[in-house]
Short mmCIF file of the N, C-alpha and C atoms (twelve columns), coordinates in Angstrom:
data_MODEL
# 
_entry.id   MODEL 
# 
loop_
_atom_site.group_PDB 
_atom_site.id 
_atom_site.type_symbol 
_atom_site.label_atom_id 
_atom_site.label_alt_id 
_atom_site.label_comp_id 
_atom_site.label_asym_id 
_atom_site.label_seq_id 
_atom_site.Cartn_x 
_atom_site.Cartn_y 
_atom_site.Cartn_z 
_atom_site.pdbx_PDB_model_num 
ATOM 1   N N  . UNK A 1   1.307   -1.019  -0.409 1 
ATOM 2   C CA . UNK A 1   0.353   0.027   0.146  1 
ATOM 3   C C  . UNK A 1   1.011   1.189   0.116  1 
ATOM 4   N N  . UNK A 2   -0.034  2.385   -0.176 1 
ATOM 5   C CA . UNK A 2   1.054   3.668   -0.128 1 
ATOM 6   C C  . UNK A 2   -0.176  4.532   0.523  1 
ATOM 7   N N  . UNK A 3   1.075   5.427   1.665  1 
ATOM 8   C CA . UNK A 3   0.144   5.722   2.122  1 
ATOM 9   C C  . UNK A 3   0.541   7.336   2.109  1 
ATOM 10  N N  . UNK A 4   0.117   8.428   2.726  1 
ATOM 11  C CA . UNK A 4   0.419   10.014  2.686  1 
ATOM 12  C C  . UNK A 4   -0.155  10.635  3.949  1 
ATOM 13  N N  . UNK A 5   0.153   10.232  4.545  1 
ATOM 14  C CA . UNK A 5   -0.819  10.763  5.772  1 
ATOM 15  C C  . UNK A 5   -0.248  9.581   7.365  1 
ATOM 16  N N  . UNK A 6   0.106   10.095  8.697  1 
ATOM 17  C CA . UNK A 6   0.091   9.861   9.797  1 
ATOM 18  C C  . UNK A 6   -1.246  9.072   10.902 1 
ATOM 19  N N  . UNK A 7   -2.314  8.622   9.712  1 
ATOM 20  C CA . UNK A 7   -3.297  7.704   10.022 1 
ATOM 21  C C  . UNK A 7   -3.382  6.833   9.873  1 
ATOM 22  N N  . UNK A 8   -3.523  5.492   10.971 1 
ATOM 23  C CA . UNK A 8   -3.521  4.091   10.442 1 
ATOM 24  C C  . UNK A 8   -4.060  3.322   9.155  1 
ATOM 25  N N  . UNK A 9   -3.383  2.816   8.803  1 
ATOM 26  C CA . UNK A 9   -3.707  2.570   7.284  1 
ATOM 27  C C  . UNK A 9   -3.566  0.860   6.777  1 
ATOM 28  N N  . UNK A 10  -5.035  0.443   7.270  1 
ATOM 29  C CA . UNK A 10  -4.696  -1.450  7.192  1 
ATOM 30  C C  . UNK A 10  -3.787  -1.977  6.053  1 
ATOM 31  N N  . UNK A 11  -2.926  -2.237  6.641  1 
ATOM 32  C CA . UNK A 11  -2.264  -3.392  5.364  1 
ATOM 33  C C  . UNK A 11  -1.997  -4.823  5.722  1 
ATOM 34  N N  . UNK A 12  -3.286  -5.586  6.288  1 
ATOM 35  C CA . UNK A 12  -2.584  -7.271  6.465  1 
ATOM 36  C C  . UNK A 12  -4.238  -7.228  7.309  1 
ATOM 37  N N  . UNK A 13  -5.522  -8.271  7.302  1 
ATOM 38  C CA . UNK A 13  -6.125  -8.856  7.861  1 
ATOM 39  C C  . UNK A 13  -5.730  -10.170 7.963  1 
ATOM 40  N N  . UNK A 14  -6.088  -10.999 9.591  1 
ATOM 41  C CA . UNK A 14  -5.742  -12.705 9.721  1 
ATOM 42  C C  . UNK A 14  -7.105  -12.647 10.326 1 
ATOM 43  N N  . UNK A 15  -7.749  -13.597 9.595  1 
ATOM 44  C CA . UNK A 15  -9.287  -14.423 10.310 1 
ATOM 45  C C  . UNK A 15  -8.845  -15.149 11.297 1 
ATOM 46  N N  . UNK A 16  -9.311  -15.558 12.456 1 
ATOM 47  C CA . UNK A 16  -8.831  -16.155 13.537 1 
ATOM 48  C C  . UNK A 16  -10.068 -16.459 13.989 1 
ATOM 49  N N  . UNK A 17  -11.220 -16.548 13.190 1 
ATOM 50  C CA . UNK A 17  -12.615 -17.016 13.352 1 
ATOM 51  C C  . UNK A 17  -12.978 -19.108 14.316 1 
ATOM 52  N N  . UNK A 18  -11.724 -19.490 13.965 1 
ATOM 53  C CA . UNK A 18  -11.655 -20.692 14.615 1 
ATOM 54  C C  . UNK A 18  -11.186 -20.782 15.801 1 
ATOM 55  N N  . UNK A 19  -11.178 -22.033 16.606 1 
ATOM 56  C CA . UNK A 19  -10.590 -21.358 18.339 1 
ATOM 57  C C  . UNK A 19  -8.979  -22.296 17.310 1 
ATOM 58  N N  . UNK A 20  -7.930  -21.957 18.235 1 
ATOM 59  C CA . UNK A 20  -6.666  -21.975 17.796 1 
ATOM 60  C C  . UNK A 20  -5.584  -21.072 18.466 1 
ATOM 61  N N  . UNK A 21  -4.272  -21.304 18.187 1 
ATOM 62  C CA . UNK A 21  -3.333  -20.193 18.467 1 
ATOM 63  C C  . UNK A 21  -2.375  -19.954 16.946 1 
ATOM 64  N N  . UNK A 22  -1.966  -18.739 17.181 1 
ATOM 65  C CA . UNK A 22  -1.180  -18.756 15.882 1 
ATOM 66  C C  . UNK A 22  0.180   -17.799 16.526 1 
ATOM 67  N N  . UNK A 23  1.357   -18.016 16.068 1 
ATOM 68  C CA . UNK A 23  2.315   -17.528 15.849 1 
ATOM 69  C C  . UNK A 23  2.800   -16.498 14.906 1 
ATOM 70  N N  . UNK A 24  2.807   -15.971 14.933 1 
ATOM 71  C CA . UNK A 24  2.890   -14.667 13.693 1 
ATOM 72  C C  . UNK A 24  4.301   -13.770 13.670 1 
ATOM 73  N N  . UNK A 25  4.959   -13.811 12.680 1 
ATOM 74  C CA . UNK A 25  6.068   -12.935 12.654 1 
ATOM 75  C C  . UNK A 25  5.933   -11.925 11.153 1 
ATOM 76  N N  . UNK A 26  5.894   -11.157 11.149 1 
ATOM 77  C CA . UNK A 26  5.989   -9.780  10.622 1 
ATOM 78  C C  . UNK A 26  6.796   -9.338  10.569 1 
ATOM 79  N N  . UNK A 27  7.437   -8.998  8.908  1 
ATOM 80  C CA . UNK A 27  8.206   -8.052  8.224  1 
ATOM 81  C C  . UNK A 27  7.786   -6.948  7.779  1 
ATOM 82  N N  . UNK A 28  8.070   -5.493  8.521  1 
ATOM 83  C CA . UNK A 28  7.346   -4.766  7.534  1 
ATOM 84  C C  . UNK A 28  8.805   -3.513  7.239  1 
ATOM 85  N N  . UNK A 29  8.266   -3.600  5.621  1 
ATOM 86  C CA . UNK A 29  9.087   -2.045  4.994  1 
ATOM 87  C C  . UNK A 29  8.566   -1.281  5.214  1 
ATOM 88  N N  . UNK A 30  8.943   0.122   4.534  1 
ATOM 89  C CA . UNK A 30  8.567   1.496   4.397  1 
ATOM 90  C C  . UNK A 30  9.977   2.584   3.552  1 
ATOM 91  N N  . UNK A 31  9.165   2.916   2.190  1 
ATOM 92  C CA . UNK A 31  10.318  3.600   2.053  1 
ATOM 93  C C  . UNK A 31  9.258   4.859   1.143  1 
ATOM 94  N N  . UNK A 32  10.067  6.044   1.408  1 
ATOM 95  C CA . UNK A 32  9.411   7.276   0.880  1 
ATOM 96  C C  . UNK A 32  9.362   7.458   -0.718 1 
ATOM 97  N N  . UNK A 33  8.395   7.579   -1.579 1 
ATOM 98  C CA . UNK A 33  9.005   7.780   -3.188 1 
ATOM 99  C C  . UNK A 33  8.324   8.745   -3.726 1 
ATOM 100 N N  . UNK A 34  7.602   9.605   -2.725 1 
ATOM 101 C CA . UNK A 34  7.817   11.030  -3.223 1 
ATOM 102 C C  . UNK A 34  6.671   12.265  -2.344 1 
ATOM 103 N N  . UNK A 35  6.259   12.885  -2.728 1 
ATOM 104 C CA . UNK A 35  5.509   13.802  -1.721 1 
ATOM 105 C C  . UNK A 35  5.894   14.927  -1.060 1 
ATOM 106 N N  . UNK A 36  5.138   16.384  -1.182 1 
ATOM 107 C CA . UNK A 36  5.898   17.688  -1.094 1 
ATOM 108 C C  . UNK A 36  6.555   17.934  0.103  1 
ATOM 109 N N  . UNK A 37  6.376   16.397  1.618  1 
ATOM 110 C CA . UNK A 37  7.670   17.270  2.017  1 
ATOM 111 C C  . UNK A 37  8.494   15.727  2.154  1 
ATOM 112 N N  . UNK A 38  9.790   15.799  3.656  1 
ATOM 113 C CA . UNK A 38  10.656  15.007  4.052  1 
ATOM 114 C C  . UNK A 38  11.388  15.165  3.078  1 
ATOM 115 N N  . UNK A 39  12.234  14.134  3.252  1 
ATOM 116 C CA . UNK A 39  13.390  14.325  2.617  1 
ATOM 117 C C  . UNK A 39  13.741  12.546  1.865  1 
ATOM 118 N N  . UNK A 40  14.012  12.436  0.397  1 
ATOM 119 C CA . UNK A 40  14.363  11.322  -0.686 1 
ATOM 120 C C  . UNK A 40  15.050  10.139  0.178  1 
ATOM 121 N N  . UNK A 41  14.619  8.951   0.470  1 
ATOM 122 C CA . UNK A 41  15.208  7.876   0.607  1 
ATOM 123 C C  . UNK A 41  14.543  7.465   2.259  1 
ATOM 124 N N  . UNK A 42  14.045  8.231   2.815  1 
ATOM 125 C CA . UNK A 42  13.670  7.954   3.926  1 
ATOM 126 C C  . UNK A 42  12.818  6.774   4.220  1 
ATOM 127 N N  . UNK A 43  13.277  5.397   5.465  1 
ATOM 128 C CA . UNK A 43  12.756  4.390   4.765  1 
ATOM 129 C C  . UNK A 43  13.078  3.635   6.388  1 
ATOM 130 N N  . UNK A 44  11.822  2.978   6.553  1 
ATOM 131 C CA . UNK A 44  11.624  2.102   7.709  1 
ATOM 132 C C  . UNK A 44  11.941  0.398   7.824  1 
ATOM 133 N N  . UNK A 45  12.188  -0.291  8.361  1 
ATOM 134 C CA . UNK A 45  12.415  -1.515  8.266  1 
ATOM 135 C C  . UNK A 45  11.822  -1.889  9.962  1 
ATOM 136 N N  . UNK A 46  10.768  -3.156  10.544 1 
ATOM 137 C CA . UNK A 46  10.466  -3.725  11.176 1 
ATOM 138 C C  . UNK A 46  10.019  -4.905  11.270 1 
ATOM 139 N N  . UNK A 47  10.540  -5.780  12.021 1 
ATOM 140 C CA . UNK A 47  10.129  -7.388  12.425 1 
ATOM 141 C C  . UNK A 47  9.600   -7.345  13.552 1 
ATOM 142 N N  . UNK A 48  8.187   -7.791  14.199 1 
ATOM 143 C CA . UNK A 48  8.015   -7.889  14.739 1 
ATOM 144 C C  . UNK A 48  6.837   -9.611  15.255 1 
ATOM 145 N N  . UNK A 49  7.469   -9.890  16.147 1 
ATOM 146 C CA . UNK A 49  6.834   -11.596 16.804 1 
ATOM 147 C C  . UNK A 49  5.558   -11.501 17.551 1 
ATOM 148 N N  . UNK A 50  4.125   -12.213 17.697 1 
ATOM 149 C CA . UNK A 50  3.547   -11.517 18.523 1 
ATOM 150 C C  . UNK A 50  2.328   -13.388 18.084 1 
ATOM 151 N N  . UNK A 51  1.693   -13.769 19.233 1 
ATOM 152 C CA . UNK A 51  0.997   -14.484 19.611 1 
ATOM 153 C C  . UNK A 51  -0.553  -14.484 19.585 1 
ATOM 154 N N  . UNK A 52  -1.441  -15.153 18.751 1 
ATOM 155 C CA . UNK A 52  -2.926  -14.732 18.565 1 
ATOM 156 C C  . UNK A 52  -3.434  -16.234 19.420 1 
ATOM 157 N N  . UNK A 53  -4.628  -15.824 20.125 1 
ATOM 158 C CA . UNK A 53  -5.464  -16.333 20.469 1 
ATOM 159 C C  . UNK A 53  -6.650  -16.713 20.498 1 
ATOM 160 N N  . UNK A 54  -7.411  -17.787 19.707 1 
ATOM 161 C CA . UNK A 54  -8.695  -17.890 19.723 1 
ATOM 162 C C  . UNK A 54  -9.528  -18.810 20.619 1 
ATOM 163 N N  . UNK A 55  -10.847 -18.516 21.286 1 
ATOM 164 C CA . UNK A 55  -11.569 -19.451 21.968 1 
ATOM 165 C C  . UNK A 55  -12.037 -18.816 21.507 1 
ATOM 166 N N  . UNK A 56  -13.658 -19.747 21.135 1 
ATOM 167 C CA . UNK A 56  -14.987 -19.143 20.972 1 
ATOM 168 C C  . UNK A 56  -15.090 -18.024 20.452 1 
ATOM 169 N N  . UNK A 57  -14.228 -18.274 19.123 1 
ATOM 170 C CA . UNK A 57  -14.317 -16.593 18.745 1 
ATOM 171 C C  . UNK A 57  -14.171 -14.974 19.474 1 
ATOM 172 N N  . UNK A 58  -13.374 -15.132 20.833 1 
ATOM 173 C CA . UNK A 58  -12.783 -14.531 21.394 1 
ATOM 174 C C  . UNK A 58  -11.564 -14.205 21.037 1 
ATOM 175 N N  . UNK A 59  -11.027 -13.025 20.393 1 
ATOM 176 C CA . UNK A 59  -9.842  -13.277 19.920 1 
ATOM 177 C C  . UNK A 59  -8.879  -11.887 20.883 1 
ATOM 178 N N  . UNK A 60  -7.697  -12.613 21.008 1 
ATOM 179 C CA . UNK A 60  -6.766  -12.098 21.839 1 
ATOM 180 C C  . UNK A 60  -5.002  -12.259 21.537 1 
ATOM 181 N N  . UNK A 61  -4.580  -10.803 21.361 1 
ATOM 182 C CA . UNK A 61  -3.180  -10.845 21.176 1 
ATOM 183 C C  . UNK A 61  -2.100  -10.877 22.086 1 
ATOM 184 N N  . UNK A 62  -1.102  -11.491 21.951 1 
ATOM 185 C CA . UNK A 62  -0.514  -11.778 23.257 1 
ATOM 186 C C  . UNK A 62  1.277   -11.564 22.699 1 
ATOM 187 N N  . UNK A 63  1.880   -10.855 23.839 1 
ATOM 188 C CA . UNK A 63  3.060   -10.669 23.800 1 
ATOM 189 C C  . UNK A 63  3.626   -10.537 23.007 1 
ATOM 190 N N  . UNK A 64  3.485   -9.229  22.031 1 
ATOM 191 C CA . UNK A 64  4.024   -8.623  21.457 1 
ATOM 192 C C  . UNK A 64  5.337   -8.281  21.410 1 
ATOM 193 N N  . UNK A 65  6.704   -8.836  20.573 1 
ATOM 194 C CA . UNK A 65  7.947   -9.066  20.728 1 
ATOM 195 C C  . UNK A 65  8.458   -7.536  19.436 1 
ATOM 196 N N  . UNK A 66  9.405   -6.736  19.767 1 
ATOM 197 C CA . UNK A 66  10.345  -6.135  18.817 1 
ATOM 198 C C  . UNK A 66  11.395  -7.055  18.611 1 
ATOM 199 N N  . UNK A 67  11.132  -7.501  17.784 1 
ATOM 200 C CA . UNK A 67  12.724  -8.404  16.871 1 
ATOM 201 C C  . UNK A 67  13.832  -7.163  16.611 1 
ATOM 202 N N  . UNK A 68  13.479  -5.984  15.939 1 
ATOM 203 C CA . UNK A 68  14.663  -5.187  15.159 1 
ATOM 204 C C  . UNK A 68  13.534  -4.603  14.734 1 
ATOM 205 N N  . UNK A 69  14.235  -2.955  14.707 1 
ATOM 206 C CA . UNK A 69  13.805  -1.849  14.726 1 
ATOM 207 C C  . UNK A 69  14.628  -0.633  13.937 1 
ATOM 208 N N  . UNK A 70  14.442  -0.566  13.076 1 
ATOM 209 C CA . UNK A 70  15.242  0.529   12.028 1 
ATOM 210 C C  . UNK A 70  15.217  1.337   10.882 1 
ATOM 211 N N  . UNK A 71  14.753  2.868   11.471 1 
ATOM 212 C CA . UNK A 71  13.905  4.021   10.619 1 
ATOM 213 C C  . UNK A 71  14.557  5.162   11.000 1 
ATOM 214 N N  . UNK A 72  14.334  6.317   9.983  1 
ATOM 215 C CA . UNK A 72  14.986  7.358   10.036 1 
ATOM 216 C C  . UNK A 72  14.559  8.492   10.711 1 
ATOM 217 N N  . UNK A 73  13.129  8.021   10.436 1 
ATOM 218 C CA . UNK A 73  12.082  8.825   11.163 1 
ATOM 219 C C  . UNK A 73  10.932  8.448   12.640 1 
ATOM 220 N N  . UNK A 74  11.353  8.339   13.730 1 
ATOM 221 C CA . UNK A 74  10.923  7.875   14.879 1 
ATOM 222 C C  . UNK A 74  8.755   7.387   14.448 1 
ATOM 223 N N  . UNK A 75  8.412   8.613   13.975 1 
ATOM 224 C CA . UNK A 75  6.905   8.588   13.042 1 
ATOM 225 C C  . UNK A 75  6.499   7.348   12.681 1 
ATOM 226 N N  . UNK A 76  7.711   6.966   11.820 1 
ATOM 227 C CA . UNK A 76  6.505   5.880   11.205 1 
ATOM 228 C C  . UNK A 76  7.084   4.740   12.114 1 
ATOM 229 N N  . UNK A 77  5.864   3.761   11.373 1 
ATOM 230 C CA . UNK A 77  5.558   2.895   13.059 1 
ATOM 231 C C  . UNK A 77  4.279   1.843   12.555 1 
ATOM 232 N N  . UNK A 78  4.114   0.933   12.969 1 
ATOM 233 C CA . UNK A 78  3.252   -0.116  13.061 1 
ATOM 234 C C  . UNK A 78  2.104   -0.023  13.908 1 
ATOM 235 N N  . UNK A 79  1.345   -1.325  13.651 1 
ATOM 236 C CA . UNK A 79  0.331   -1.381  15.090 1 
ATOM 237 C C  . UNK A 79  -0.756  -2.569  14.876 1 
ATOM 238 N N  . UNK A 80  -1.208  -3.432  15.751 1 
ATOM 239 C CA . UNK A 80  -1.947  -4.449  15.637 1 
ATOM 240 C C  . UNK A 80  -3.086  -4.141  16.846 1 
ATOM 241 N N  . UNK A 81  -4.004  -4.688  16.249 1 
ATOM 242 C CA . UNK A 81  -5.417  -4.649  17.202 1 
ATOM 243 C C  . UNK A 81  -6.429  -5.530  16.756 1 
ATOM 244 N N  . UNK A 82  -7.330  -6.095  17.058 1 
ATOM 245 C CA . UNK A 82  -8.361  -7.332  17.458 1 
ATOM 246 C C  . UNK A 82  -9.322  -6.242  16.853 1 
ATOM 247 N N  . UNK A 83  -10.145 -6.739  15.426 1 
ATOM 248 C CA . UNK A 83  -11.625 -6.393  15.036 1 
ATOM 249 C C  . UNK A 83  -12.906 -7.800  14.814 1 
ATOM 250 N N  . UNK A 84  -13.123 -7.781  15.954 1 
ATOM 251 C CA . UNK A 84  -14.528 -9.261  16.057 1 
ATOM 252 C C  . UNK A 84  -13.110 -10.124 15.399 1 
ATOM 253 N N  . UNK A 85  -13.354 -10.825 15.336 1 
ATOM 254 C CA . UNK A 85  -12.481 -12.006 14.977 1 
ATOM 255 C C  . UNK A 85  -11.020 -12.110 14.302 1 
ATOM 256 N N  . UNK A 86  -11.114 -10.645 13.380 1 
ATOM 257 C CA . UNK A 86  -10.060 -10.577 13.106 1 
ATOM 258 C C  . UNK A 86  -8.768  -9.972  13.526 1 
ATOM 259 N N  . UNK A 87  -7.021  -10.035 13.209 1 
ATOM 260 C CA . UNK A 87  -6.342  -9.881  13.655 1 
ATOM 261 C C  . UNK A 87  -5.819  -8.477  12.524 1 
ATOM 262 N N  . UNK A 88  -5.616  -7.307  12.649 1 
ATOM 263 C CA . UNK A 88  -5.520  -6.334  11.628 1 
ATOM 264 C C  . UNK A 88  -3.875  -5.328  12.326 1 
ATOM 265 N N  . UNK A 89  -3.615  -5.244  10.891 1 
ATOM 266 C CA . UNK A 89  -2.151  -5.072  11.125 1 
ATOM 267 C C  . UNK A 89  -1.747  -3.841  10.260 1 
ATOM 268 N N  . UNK A 90  -1.675  -2.293  10.988 1 
ATOM 269 C CA . UNK A 90  -1.873  -1.613  10.506 1 
ATOM 270 C C  . UNK A 90  -0.549  -0.450  10.382 1 
ATOM 271 N N  . UNK A 91  -0.093  0.161   9.832  1 
ATOM 272 C CA . UNK A 91  1.126   0.868   9.312  1 
ATOM 273 C C  . UNK A 91  0.658   2.450   9.745  1 
ATOM 274 N N  . UNK A 92  1.560   3.032   9.524  1 
ATOM 275 C CA . UNK A 92  1.546   4.580   9.776  1 
ATOM 276 C C  . UNK A 92  2.905   5.579   9.328  1 
ATOM 277 N N  . UNK A 93  2.321   6.213   8.600  1 
ATOM 278 C CA . UNK A 93  3.222   7.049   7.810  1 
ATOM 279 C C  . UNK A 93  3.716   7.832   8.331  1 
ATOM 280 N N  . UNK A 94  3.694   9.301   7.263  1 
ATOM 281 C CA . UNK A 94  4.057   10.870  7.690  1 
ATOM 282 C C  . UNK A 94  2.919   11.477  7.068  1 
ATOM 283 N N  . UNK A 95  2.519   13.078  7.402  1 
ATOM 284 C CA . UNK A 95  2.054   13.437  6.499  1 
ATOM 285 C C  . UNK A 95  2.633   14.504  5.312  1 
ATOM 286 N N  . UNK A 96  1.599   14.375  4.117  1 
ATOM 287 C CA . UNK A 96  2.436   14.735  2.753  1 
ATOM 288 C C  . UNK A 96  3.607   13.515  2.347  1 
ATOM 289 N N  . UNK A 97  3.890   12.751  2.650  1 
ATOM 290 C CA . UNK A 97  5.134   11.825  2.266  1 
ATOM 291 C C  . UNK A 97  4.109   10.829  2.212  1 
ATOM 292 N N  . UNK A 98  4.560   10.259  0.479  1 
ATOM 293 C CA . UNK A 98  3.987   8.881   -0.169 1 
ATOM 294 C C  . UNK A 98  5.606   7.548   0.722  1 
ATOM 295 N N  . UNK A 99  4.686   7.168   1.293  1 
ATOM 296 C CA . UNK A 99  5.393   5.860   2.011  1 
ATOM 297 C C  . UNK A 99  4.872   4.958   1.451  1 
ATOM 298 N N  . UNK A 100 5.909   4.136   0.495  1 
ATOM 299 C CA . UNK A 100 5.333   2.225   0.612  1 
ATOM 300 C C  . UNK A 100 5.752   1.468   0.693  1 
ATOM 301 N N  . UNK A 101 4.249   1.011   1.442  1 
ATOM 302 C CA . UNK A 101 4.549   -0.378  2.569  1 
ATOM 303 C C  . UNK A 101 4.405   -1.610  1.887  1 
ATOM 304 N N  . UNK A 102 5.111   -2.569  2.152  1 
ATOM 305 C CA . UNK A 102 5.344   -3.731  2.214  1 
ATOM 306 C C  . UNK A 102 5.019   -4.942  3.354  1 
ATOM 307 N N  . UNK A 103 4.823   -5.688  3.594  1 
ATOM 308 C CA . UNK A 103 4.671   -6.728  4.507  1 
ATOM 309 C C  . UNK A 103 4.723   -7.655  4.630  1 
ATOM 310 N N  . UNK A 104 5.891   -8.802  4.730  1 
ATOM 311 C CA . UNK A 104 6.097   -10.334 4.967  1 
ATOM 312 C C  . UNK A 104 5.425   -10.785 6.416  1 
ATOM 313 N N  . UNK A 105 4.251   -12.259 5.863  1 
ATOM 314 C CA . UNK A 105 3.880   -12.810 7.081  1 
ATOM 315 C C  . UNK A 105 4.707   -14.210 7.394  1 
ATOM 316 N N  . UNK A 106 5.187   -14.550 8.137  1 
ATOM 317 C CA . UNK A 106 4.896   -16.251 8.565  1 
ATOM 318 C C  . UNK A 106 3.950   -16.657 9.703  1 
ATOM 319 N N  . UNK A 107 3.159   -17.086 9.319  1 
ATOM 320 C CA . UNK A 107 2.269   -17.633 10.104 1 
ATOM 321 C C  . UNK A 107 2.137   -19.162 10.624 1 
ATOM 322 N N  . UNK A 108 2.609   -19.312 11.796 1 
ATOM 323 C CA . UNK A 108 2.153   -20.983 12.200 1 
ATOM 324 C C  . UNK A 108 1.485   -20.732 12.931 1 
ATOM 325 N N  . UNK A 109 0.492   -21.483 12.646 1 
ATOM 326 C CA . UNK A 109 -1.156  -21.676 13.594 1 
ATOM 327 C C  . UNK A 109 -1.329  -23.507 14.013 1 
ATOM 328 N N  . UNK A 110 -1.824  -23.771 15.124 1 
ATOM 329 C CA . UNK A 110 -2.317  -24.944 15.657 1 
ATOM 330 C C  . UNK A 110 -3.765  -24.960 15.944 1 
# 
């Protein structure tokens, strides 16, 4: 996705509507590709690991771990939240900066 503000933007949604447990490793990259503000080449790389648990459609996220963070601007960030039976991953860009985001997920479930 491409963002142009500091509002959370959905980059990935995981359906967790069945009972289970998931180990998620998220690798997120973002790079400025334009906009009327900011510096060329501004970028961010994040690696996060967390557990999801679903029991009778009650979904929770546990033990979010920051495995790696490297960013030119501290405001470039991410967040995770639960919406119903989905776990949603958001990215936070910069106002007036076109940030191109990518996410790679490794998901193990049981």
